[in-house]
Amino acid sequence: MEEKQAKSRLAELRKQLMTWSQEYYVNDNPSVEDAVYDQAYRELLMLEQQFPNLVTADSPSQRVGGQVLAGFTKVEHEIPMLSLGDVFSKEELAAFIDRLNEATKAPFAYNCELKIDGLAISLTYENGVFVKGSTRGNGIIGEDITANLKTIKAIPLTLKEPVSIEVRGECYMPKDSFLALNKEREAQGQAVFANPRNAAAGSLRQLDTKITAKRNLSVFIYYLMEPEKLGVTSQSQALAKLAELGFKVNPDFRLATDMETINNYIDEFHAKRGELAYEIDGIVIKADDFKVHELVGNTVKVPRWAIAYKFPPDEKETVIHQIEWTV
Ligand SMILES: CC(C)(C)c1nc(N2CCN(c3ncccn3)CC2)c2cc(C(N)=O)c(N)nc2n1
């Protein structure tokens, strides 16, 4: 095949493979069997092998990792990554909501989100291309883990629109991947990870990106920096915009305009916790309208317009402790 034909065929294959990958890893809704994807992927690899100068940064072949880093460089978050205040009972939550309603005088909507138990990351895109990704670190200084994040198929290498934005989200390891990884480590006499959050953190801190690529990590994006740049005026709108741009957004977010609805959401997902494919450690409740964020602002460490409602630790863990006590 001539280079010219190979170039256009590779562009076709990249586009098709990116669409199928987005359906599978971002929308959890594949339209073709794995075998169909694999065949097209093999054709792409073969053509890239024949014409190495035609390999592009956003080719699916760049997801497998390859470089072994000497270390992670530090990055400063231009806008600090805040922490979250947390409450441990419905009464405390009601007090937080009452204070917030008091401060704003007008009743308003809250956006309720599952609190994914992973680790916070920040992703930067320039004209729609993924250029940098980092850990939260201490909120001010994080580590540059761009190379490792590029191996996560749920992170788009290019967006649906050529926008220059920063977004933040949670990187996590699905429960079944965590169990499989620990089984493998046990078989190899290696120490197992205590929980999926530690497994995700350990996988992202790998200096060998090939290892990260094999860890089946995923992400949920929940925060759009400078939303006014995209004409977005609320958290629920921001999540819809993030999904439109091609980001994986947790579908279970819900608007609530009163305490009862918030409490029902908390009870519903506390009950459903065991069925989810990933671990959650609570619910995040945020004032939906960004005008409220401006009105009440943040303390040094946490926003005044959002709170984390933490679930009590899993019953099964406390049962084990009780047994130890009786013995
Ligand atoms: C943008 C704000 C600050 C309101 C915010 N902050 C979050 N977090 C901050 C504290 N974080 C943190 N991490 C380590 C140490 C201290 N704080 C970890 C992320 C959120 C985490 C989740 C989630 N996990 O699913 C979520 N749906 N929304 C969040 N929203």
CSV table of C-alpha atoms and ligand atoms in Angstrom, one decimal:
chain,number,residue,atom,x,y,z
A,1,MET,CA,0.0,0.0,0.0
A,2,GLU,CA,1.3,3.5,-0.8
A,3,GLU,CA,2.0,5.9,2.1
A,4,LYS,CA,-0.8,8.2,0.9
A,5,GLN,CA,-3.4,5.4,1.1
A,6,ALA,CA,-2.0,4.2,4.4
A,7,LYS,CA,-2.3,7.7,5.8
A,8,SER,CA,-6.0,8.0,4.9
A,9,ARG,CA,-6.7,4.4,6.0
A,10,LEU,CA,-5.0,5.1,9.4
A,11,ALA,CA,-7.1,8.2,9.9
A,12,GLU,CA,-10.3,6.2,9.2
A,13,LEU,CA,-9.2,3.4,11.6
A,14,ARG,CA,-8.3,5.9,14.4
A,15,LYS,CA,-11.7,7.6,14.1
A,16,GLN,CA,-13.5,4.3,14.1
A,17,LEU,CA,-11.5,2.8,16.9
A,18,MET,CA,-11.9,6.0,19.0
A,19,THR,CA,-15.6,5.9,18.6
A,20,TRP,CA,-15.8,2.2,19.6
A,21,SER,CA,-13.5,2.8,22.5
A,22,GLN,CA,-15.6,5.8,23.7
A,23,GLU,CA,-18.7,3.6,23.6
A,24,TYR,CA,-17.1,0.8,25.6
A,25,TYR,CA,-15.0,2.8,28.2
A,26,VAL,CA,-16.9,6.0,28.6
A,27,ASN,CA,-20.5,5.2,27.8
A,28,ASP,CA,-20.4,1.5,28.9
A,29,ASN,CA,-22.4,0.8,25.8
A,30,PRO,CA,-20.4,-0.9,23.1
A,31,SER,CA,-22.0,-1.2,19.6
A,32,VAL,CA,-19.6,-3.9,18.3
A,33,GLU,CA,-18.2,-7.2,19.6
A,34,ASP,CA,-14.6,-7.1,20.9
A,35,ALA,CA,-13.5,-9.2,18.0
A,36,VAL,CA,-14.5,-6.5,15.5
A,37,TYR,CA,-12.6,-3.9,17.5
A,38,ASP,CA,-9.5,-6.2,17.8
A,39,GLN,CA,-9.4,-6.8,14.0
A,40,ALA,CA,-9.5,-3.1,13.2
A,41,TYR,CA,-6.9,-2.5,15.9
A,42,ARG,CA,-4.6,-5.2,14.5
A,43,GLU,CA,-4.9,-3.5,11.1
A,44,LEU,CA,-3.9,-0.2,12.6
A,45,LEU,CA,-0.9,-1.7,14.4
A,46,MET,CA,0.2,-3.4,11.2
A,47,LEU,CA,0.0,-0.1,9.2
A,48,GLU,CA,1.7,1.9,12.0
A,49,GLN,CA,4.5,-0.7,11.9
A,50,GLN,CA,4.9,-0.3,8.1
A,51,PHE,CA,4.7,3.5,8.3
A,52,PRO,CA,6.1,4.5,11.8
A,53,ASN,CA,6.1,8.2,10.7
A,54,LEU,CA,2.3,8.0,10.4
A,55,VAL,CA,1.8,7.3,14.2
A,56,THR,CA,-0.1,10.1,15.9
A,57,ALA,CA,-0.2,11.0,19.6
A,58,ASP,CA,-3.9,10.3,19.8
A,59,SER,CA,-3.7,6.9,18.1
A,60,PRO,CA,-5.2,4.1,20.3
A,61,SER,CA,-1.8,2.3,20.0
A,62,GLN,CA,-0.4,5.1,22.3
A,63,ARG,CA,-2.6,3.8,25.2
A,64,VAL,CA,-0.4,0.8,26.0
A,65,GLY,CA,2.3,2.8,27.6
A,66,GLY,CA,6.0,2.2,27.0
A,67,GLN,CA,8.2,4.6,28.8
A,68,VAL,CA,9.7,4.0,32.2
A,69,LEU,CA,9.8,7.3,34.1
A,70,ALA,CA,12.7,8.3,36.3
A,71,GLY,CA,10.3,10.0,38.7
A,72,PHE,CA,7.3,12.4,38.7
A,73,THR,CA,7.8,16.1,38.3
A,74,LYS,CA,5.8,18.4,40.6
A,75,VAL,CA,3.0,20.5,39.2
A,76,GLU,CA,1.4,23.5,40.9
A,77,HIS,CA,-2.4,23.7,40.6
A,78,GLU,CA,-3.1,27.2,39.3
A,79,ILE,CA,-6.4,27.0,41.2
A,80,PRO,CA,-6.0,24.9,44.4
A,81,MET,CA,-7.8,21.6,44.5
A,82,LEU,CA,-10.1,22.1,47.6
A,83,SER,CA,-10.9,19.4,50.1
A,84,LEU,CA,-14.4,18.7,51.2
A,85,GLY,CA,-16.1,19.2,54.6
A,86,ASP,CA,-17.8,16.1,55.7
A,87,VAL,CA,-20.8,15.2,57.9
A,88,PHE,CA,-21.7,11.8,59.4
A,89,SER,CA,-25.4,12.0,60.1
A,90,LYS,CA,-28.6,13.3,58.6
A,91,GLU,CA,-28.9,15.8,61.5
A,92,GLU,CA,-25.4,17.3,60.7
A,93,LEU,CA,-26.4,17.4,57.0
A,94,ALA,CA,-29.6,19.3,57.8
A,95,ALA,CA,-27.7,21.8,59.9
A,96,PHE,CA,-25.3,22.4,56.9
A,97,ILE,CA,-28.2,22.8,54.5
A,98,ASP,CA,-30.1,25.1,56.9
A,99,ARG,CA,-27.0,27.3,57.3
A,100,LEU,CA,-26.5,27.5,53.5
A,101,ASN,CA,-30.2,28.3,52.9
A,102,GLU,CA,-29.9,31.0,55.6
A,103,ALA,CA,-26.9,32.5,53.9
A,104,THR,CA,-28.6,32.7,50.5
A,105,LYS,CA,-32.1,33.7,51.6
A,106,ALA,CA,-33.6,32.0,48.5
A,107,PRO,CA,-34.4,28.2,48.3
A,108,PHE,CA,-32.3,26.6,45.6
A,109,ALA,CA,-31.5,23.2,44.1
A,110,TYR,CA,-28.8,20.9,45.2
A,111,ASN,CA,-26.9,18.5,43.0
A,112,CYS,CA,-26.4,15.1,44.6
A,113,GLU,CA,-23.5,13.0,43.5
A,114,LEU,CA,-22.1,9.6,44.5
A,115,LYS,CA,-18.7,10.0,46.3
A,116,ILE,CA,-16.4,7.7,44.3
A,117,ASP,CA,-13.7,6.2,46.6
A,118,GLY,CA,-10.7,6.8,44.4
A,119,LEU,CA,-8.1,9.5,44.1
A,120,ALA,CA,-8.6,13.0,42.8
A,121,ILE,CA,-6.9,14.0,39.6
A,122,SER,CA,-6.8,17.1,37.4
A,123,LEU,CA,-6.7,17.0,33.5
A,124,THR,CA,-5.7,19.9,31.2
A,125,TYR,CA,-6.7,20.1,27.6
A,126,GLU,CA,-5.4,22.6,25.0
A,127,ASN,CA,-7.6,23.1,21.9
A,128,GLY,CA,-9.3,19.8,22.7
A,129,VAL,CA,-6.1,17.8,23.1
A,130,PHE,CA,-5.1,16.2,26.5
A,131,VAL,CA,-1.7,17.8,27.4
A,132,LYS,CA,-1.3,17.3,31.2
A,133,GLY,CA,-2.7,15.3,34.1
A,134,SER,CA,-1.8,15.4,37.7
A,135,THR,CA,-2.6,14.0,41.2
A,136,ARG,CA,-4.3,16.3,43.8
A,137,GLY,CA,-1.2,16.0,46.1
A,138,ASN,CA,-1.8,18.4,48.9
A,139,GLY,CA,-4.2,20.5,46.9
A,140,ILE,CA,-1.5,23.0,45.9
A,141,ILE,CA,1.3,20.8,44.6
A,142,GLY,CA,0.6,17.5,42.8
A,143,GLU,CA,2.6,15.1,40.7
A,144,ASP,CA,2.6,15.1,36.9
A,145,ILE,CA,1.2,11.6,35.9
A,146,THR,CA,0.3,12.5,32.3
A,147,ALA,CA,2.0,9.4,30.8
A,148,ASN,CA,0.1,7.1,33.2
A,149,LEU,CA,-3.2,8.8,32.7
A,150,LYS,CA,-2.9,8.5,28.9
A,151,THR,CA,-3.2,4.7,29.3
A,152,ILE,CA,-6.6,5.1,30.9
A,153,LYS,CA,-9.1,4.4,28.1
A,154,ALA,CA,-11.9,6.4,29.9
A,155,ILE,CA,-9.8,9.5,29.6
A,156,PRO,CA,-10.3,11.0,26.1
A,157,LEU,CA,-7.0,12.0,24.3
A,158,THR,CA,-9.1,14.5,22.2
A,159,LEU,CA,-12.4,16.2,23.0
A,160,LYS,CA,-15.5,16.5,20.9
A,161,GLU,CA,-14.8,20.3,20.8
A,162,PRO,CA,-11.4,22.1,20.5
A,163,VAL,CA,-11.7,23.8,23.9
A,164,SER,CA,-8.9,24.7,26.3
A,165,ILE,CA,-10.1,23.7,29.8
A,166,GLU,CA,-9.1,22.0,33.0
A,167,VAL,CA,-11.3,19.4,34.6
A,168,ARG,CA,-11.2,17.4,37.8
A,169,GLY,CA,-12.4,14.0,38.7
A,170,GLU,CA,-11.8,10.8,40.6
A,171,CYS,CA,-9.6,8.0,39.3
A,172,TYR,CA,-10.8,4.6,40.5
A,173,MET,CA,-10.3,0.8,40.1
A,174,PRO,CA,-13.5,-1.1,39.5
A,175,LYS,CA,-14.2,-3.7,42.2
A,176,ASP,CA,-13.8,-6.7,39.9
A,177,SER,CA,-10.5,-5.4,38.6
A,178,PHE,CA,-9.4,-5.0,42.2
A,179,LEU,CA,-10.3,-8.6,43.1
A,180,ALA,CA,-8.6,-10.0,40.0
A,181,LEU,CA,-5.4,-7.9,40.6
A,182,ASN,CA,-5.2,-9.1,44.2
A,183,LYS,CA,-5.7,-12.8,43.2
A,184,GLU,CA,-2.8,-12.4,40.7
A,185,ARG,CA,-0.6,-10.7,43.3
A,186,GLU,CA,-1.4,-13.4,45.8
A,187,ALA,CA,-0.5,-16.1,43.2
A,188,GLN,CA,2.8,-14.3,42.7
A,189,GLY,CA,3.5,-14.0,46.4
A,190,GLN,CA,3.2,-10.2,46.3
A,191,ALA,CA,1.5,-8.1,48.9
A,192,VAL,CA,-2.2,-7.5,48.1
A,193,PHE,CA,-3.8,-4.0,48.1
A,194,ALA,CA,-6.1,-3.3,51.1
A,195,ASN,CA,-8.8,-1.6,49.0
A,196,PRO,CA,-9.5,-0.3,45.4
A,197,ARG,CA,-8.5,3.2,46.3
A,198,ASN,CA,-5.0,2.1,47.4
A,199,ALA,CA,-4.8,-0.1,44.3
A,200,ALA,CA,-5.7,2.8,42.1
A,201,ALA,CA,-3.2,5.1,43.8
A,202,GLY,CA,-0.4,2.5,43.6
A,203,SER,CA,-1.2,1.9,39.9
A,204,LEU,CA,-1.1,5.7,39.1
A,205,ARG,CA,2.2,6.1,41.0
A,206,GLN,CA,3.8,3.4,38.8
A,207,LEU,CA,7.0,4.6,37.0
A,208,ASP,CA,6.5,1.9,34.4
A,209,THR,CA,3.5,3.1,32.3
A,210,LYS,CA,3.1,-0.4,30.9
A,211,ILE,CA,2.1,-1.6,34.3
A,212,THR,CA,-0.4,1.2,34.7
A,213,ALA,CA,-1.9,0.3,31.3
A,214,LYS,CA,-2.7,-3.2,32.6
A,215,ARG,CA,-4.5,-2.1,35.8
A,216,ASN,CA,-7.9,-1.4,34.1
A,217,LEU,CA,-8.3,2.0,35.8
A,218,SER,CA,-11.2,4.3,35.1
A,219,VAL,CA,-12.3,7.8,36.0
A,220,PHE,CA,-15.5,9.9,36.7
A,221,ILE,CA,-15.1,13.6,35.9
A,222,TYR,CA,-17.1,15.8,38.2
A,223,TYR,CA,-15.7,19.4,37.9
A,224,LEU,CA,-15.3,21.9,35.1
A,225,MET,CA,-12.9,24.7,35.9
A,226,GLU,CA,-14.0,28.2,34.8
A,227,PRO,CA,-17.4,27.0,33.6
A,228,GLU,CA,-18.3,30.6,32.5
A,229,LYS,CA,-15.8,30.0,29.6
A,230,LEU,CA,-18.3,27.5,28.2
A,231,GLY,CA,-21.4,29.4,29.3
A,232,VAL,CA,-22.3,26.9,32.0
A,233,THR,CA,-24.1,28.3,35.1
A,234,SER,CA,-24.7,25.3,37.3
A,235,GLN,CA,-23.1,22.0,38.5
A,236,SER,CA,-25.8,19.8,36.8
A,237,GLN,CA,-25.3,21.7,33.6
A,238,ALA,CA,-21.5,21.3,33.9
A,239,LEU,CA,-21.8,17.5,34.2
A,240,ALA,CA,-24.0,17.4,31.1
A,241,LYS,CA,-21.4,19.6,29.2
A,242,LEU,CA,-18.5,17.3,30.4
A,243,ALA,CA,-20.4,14.3,29.1
A,244,GLU,CA,-21.0,16.1,25.8
A,245,LEU,CA,-17.3,16.8,25.4
A,246,GLY,CA,-16.6,13.1,25.7
A,247,PHE,CA,-15.8,12.7,29.4
A,248,LYS,CA,-17.0,9.8,31.5
A,249,VAL,CA,-19.5,11.3,34.0
A,250,ASN,CA,-21.2,9.3,36.7
A,251,PRO,CA,-24.8,9.0,35.5
A,252,ASP,CA,-26.4,8.8,39.0
A,253,PHE,CA,-26.3,12.5,39.8
A,254,ARG,CA,-29.6,14.0,40.8
A,255,LEU,CA,-31.1,17.5,41.5
A,256,ALA,CA,-32.9,17.9,44.8
A,257,THR,CA,-34.8,20.9,46.0
A,258,ASP,CA,-35.6,19.7,49.6
A,259,MET,CA,-34.1,17.7,52.4
A,260,GLU,CA,-36.5,14.8,51.9
A,261,THR,CA,-35.3,14.2,48.3
A,262,ILE,CA,-31.6,14.5,49.5
A,263,ASN,CA,-32.3,12.0,52.3
A,264,ASN,CA,-34.0,9.6,49.9
A,265,TYR,CA,-31.0,9.8,47.5
A,266,ILE,CA,-28.7,9.0,50.4
A,267,ASP,CA,-30.7,6.0,51.5
A,268,GLU,CA,-31.2,4.7,48.0
A,269,PHE,CA,-27.4,4.6,47.3
A,270,HIS,CA,-26.4,3.5,50.7
A,271,ALA,CA,-28.6,0.5,50.0
A,272,LYS,CA,-27.3,0.1,46.4
A,273,ARG,CA,-23.7,0.5,47.4
A,274,GLY,CA,-22.9,-3.3,47.2
A,275,GLU,CA,-24.3,-3.6,43.7
A,276,LEU,CA,-22.2,-0.7,42.1
A,277,ALA,CA,-19.2,-1.7,40.0
A,278,TYR,CA,-17.0,0.7,42.0
A,279,GLU,CA,-16.7,1.7,45.7
A,280,ILE,CA,-18.3,4.8,47.0
A,281,ASP,CA,-17.7,6.2,50.5
A,282,GLY,CA,-20.6,8.6,50.6
A,283,ILE,CA,-22.6,11.3,48.8
A,284,VAL,CA,-21.5,14.8,47.8
A,285,ILE,CA,-24.2,17.4,48.0
A,286,LYS,CA,-23.5,20.7,46.1
A,287,ALA,CA,-25.4,23.9,45.7
A,288,ASP,CA,-26.3,23.5,42.0
A,289,ASP,CA,-26.3,27.2,40.9
A,290,PHE,CA,-22.8,28.7,40.6
A,291,LYS,CA,-24.2,32.0,41.7
A,292,VAL,CA,-24.5,30.4,45.2
A,293,HIS,CA,-20.8,29.4,45.0
A,294,GLU,CA,-19.8,33.0,44.4
A,295,LEU,CA,-22.1,34.2,47.1
A,296,VAL,CA,-20.8,31.9,49.9
A,297,GLY,CA,-17.3,31.2,48.6
A,298,ASN,CA,-14.7,28.8,50.1
A,299,THR,CA,-12.8,28.7,53.4
A,300,VAL,CA,-9.1,28.1,53.1
A,301,LYS,CA,-9.6,24.4,52.7
A,302,VAL,CA,-13.2,23.6,51.7
A,303,PRO,CA,-16.1,25.1,49.7
A,304,ARG,CA,-19.0,26.5,51.8
A,305,TRP,CA,-21.4,25.4,49.0
A,306,ALA,CA,-20.7,21.6,49.1
A,307,ILE,CA,-20.5,18.9,51.7
A,308,ALA,CA,-19.6,15.2,51.8
A,309,TYR,CA,-22.1,12.9,53.7
A,310,LYS,CA,-19.9,9.9,54.7
A,311,PHE,CA,-21.4,6.4,55.0
A,312,PRO,CA,-20.5,4.5,58.2
A,313,PRO,CA,-17.8,1.9,57.3
A,314,ASP,CA,-19.2,-1.4,55.8
A,315,GLU,CA,-21.1,-3.5,58.3
A,316,LYS,CA,-19.0,-6.5,57.5
A,317,GLU,CA,-15.8,-4.7,58.6
A,318,THR,CA,-17.4,-3.7,62.0
A,319,VAL,CA,-18.7,-7.2,62.5
A,320,ILE,CA,-15.1,-8.6,62.2
A,321,HIS,CA,-13.9,-6.0,64.8
A,322,GLN,CA,-16.8,-7.0,67.1
A,323,ILE,CA,-15.8,-10.7,66.9
A,324,GLU,CA,-12.2,-9.7,67.7
A,325,TRP,CA,-13.6,-7.8,70.8
A,326,THR,CA,-15.6,-10.7,72.1
A,327,VAL,CA,-12.6,-13.0,71.8
B,1,LIG,C1,-15.3,20.4,43.6
B,1,LIG,C2,-15.5,19.9,45.0
B,1,LIG,C3,-14.4,20.6,45.9
B,1,LIG,C4,-16.9,20.4,45.5
B,1,LIG,C5,-15.4,18.4,45.0
B,1,LIG,N1,-14.3,17.9,45.6
B,1,LIG,C6,-14.2,16.5,45.7
B,1,LIG,N2,-13.1,16.0,46.3
B,1,LIG,C7,-12.4,17.0,47.2
B,1,LIG,C8,-11.7,16.4,48.3
B,1,LIG,N3,-10.9,15.3,47.9
B,1,LIG,C9,-9.8,15.1,48.6
B,1,LIG,N4,-9.0,14.1,48.3
B,1,LIG,C10,-7.9,13.8,49.1
B,1,LIG,C11,-7.6,14.5,50.2
B,1,LIG,C12,-8.5,15.5,50.6
B,1,LIG,N5,-9.6,15.8,49.8
B,1,LIG,C13,-11.3,14.4,46.9
B,1,LIG,C14,-12.2,15.0,45.8
B,1,LIG,C15,-15.2,15.7,45.0
B,1,LIG,C16,-15.1,14.3,45.0
B,1,LIG,C17,-16.1,13.6,44.4
B,1,LIG,C18,-16.1,12.1,44.3
B,1,LIG,N6,-15.1,11.5,45.0
B,1,LIG,O1,-16.9,11.4,43.6
B,1,LIG,C19,-17.2,14.3,43.8
B,1,LIG,N7,-18.2,13.7,43.1
B,1,LIG,N8,-17.3,15.7,43.8
B,1,LIG,C20,-16.3,16.3,44.4
B,1,LIG,N9,-16.4,17.7,44.4
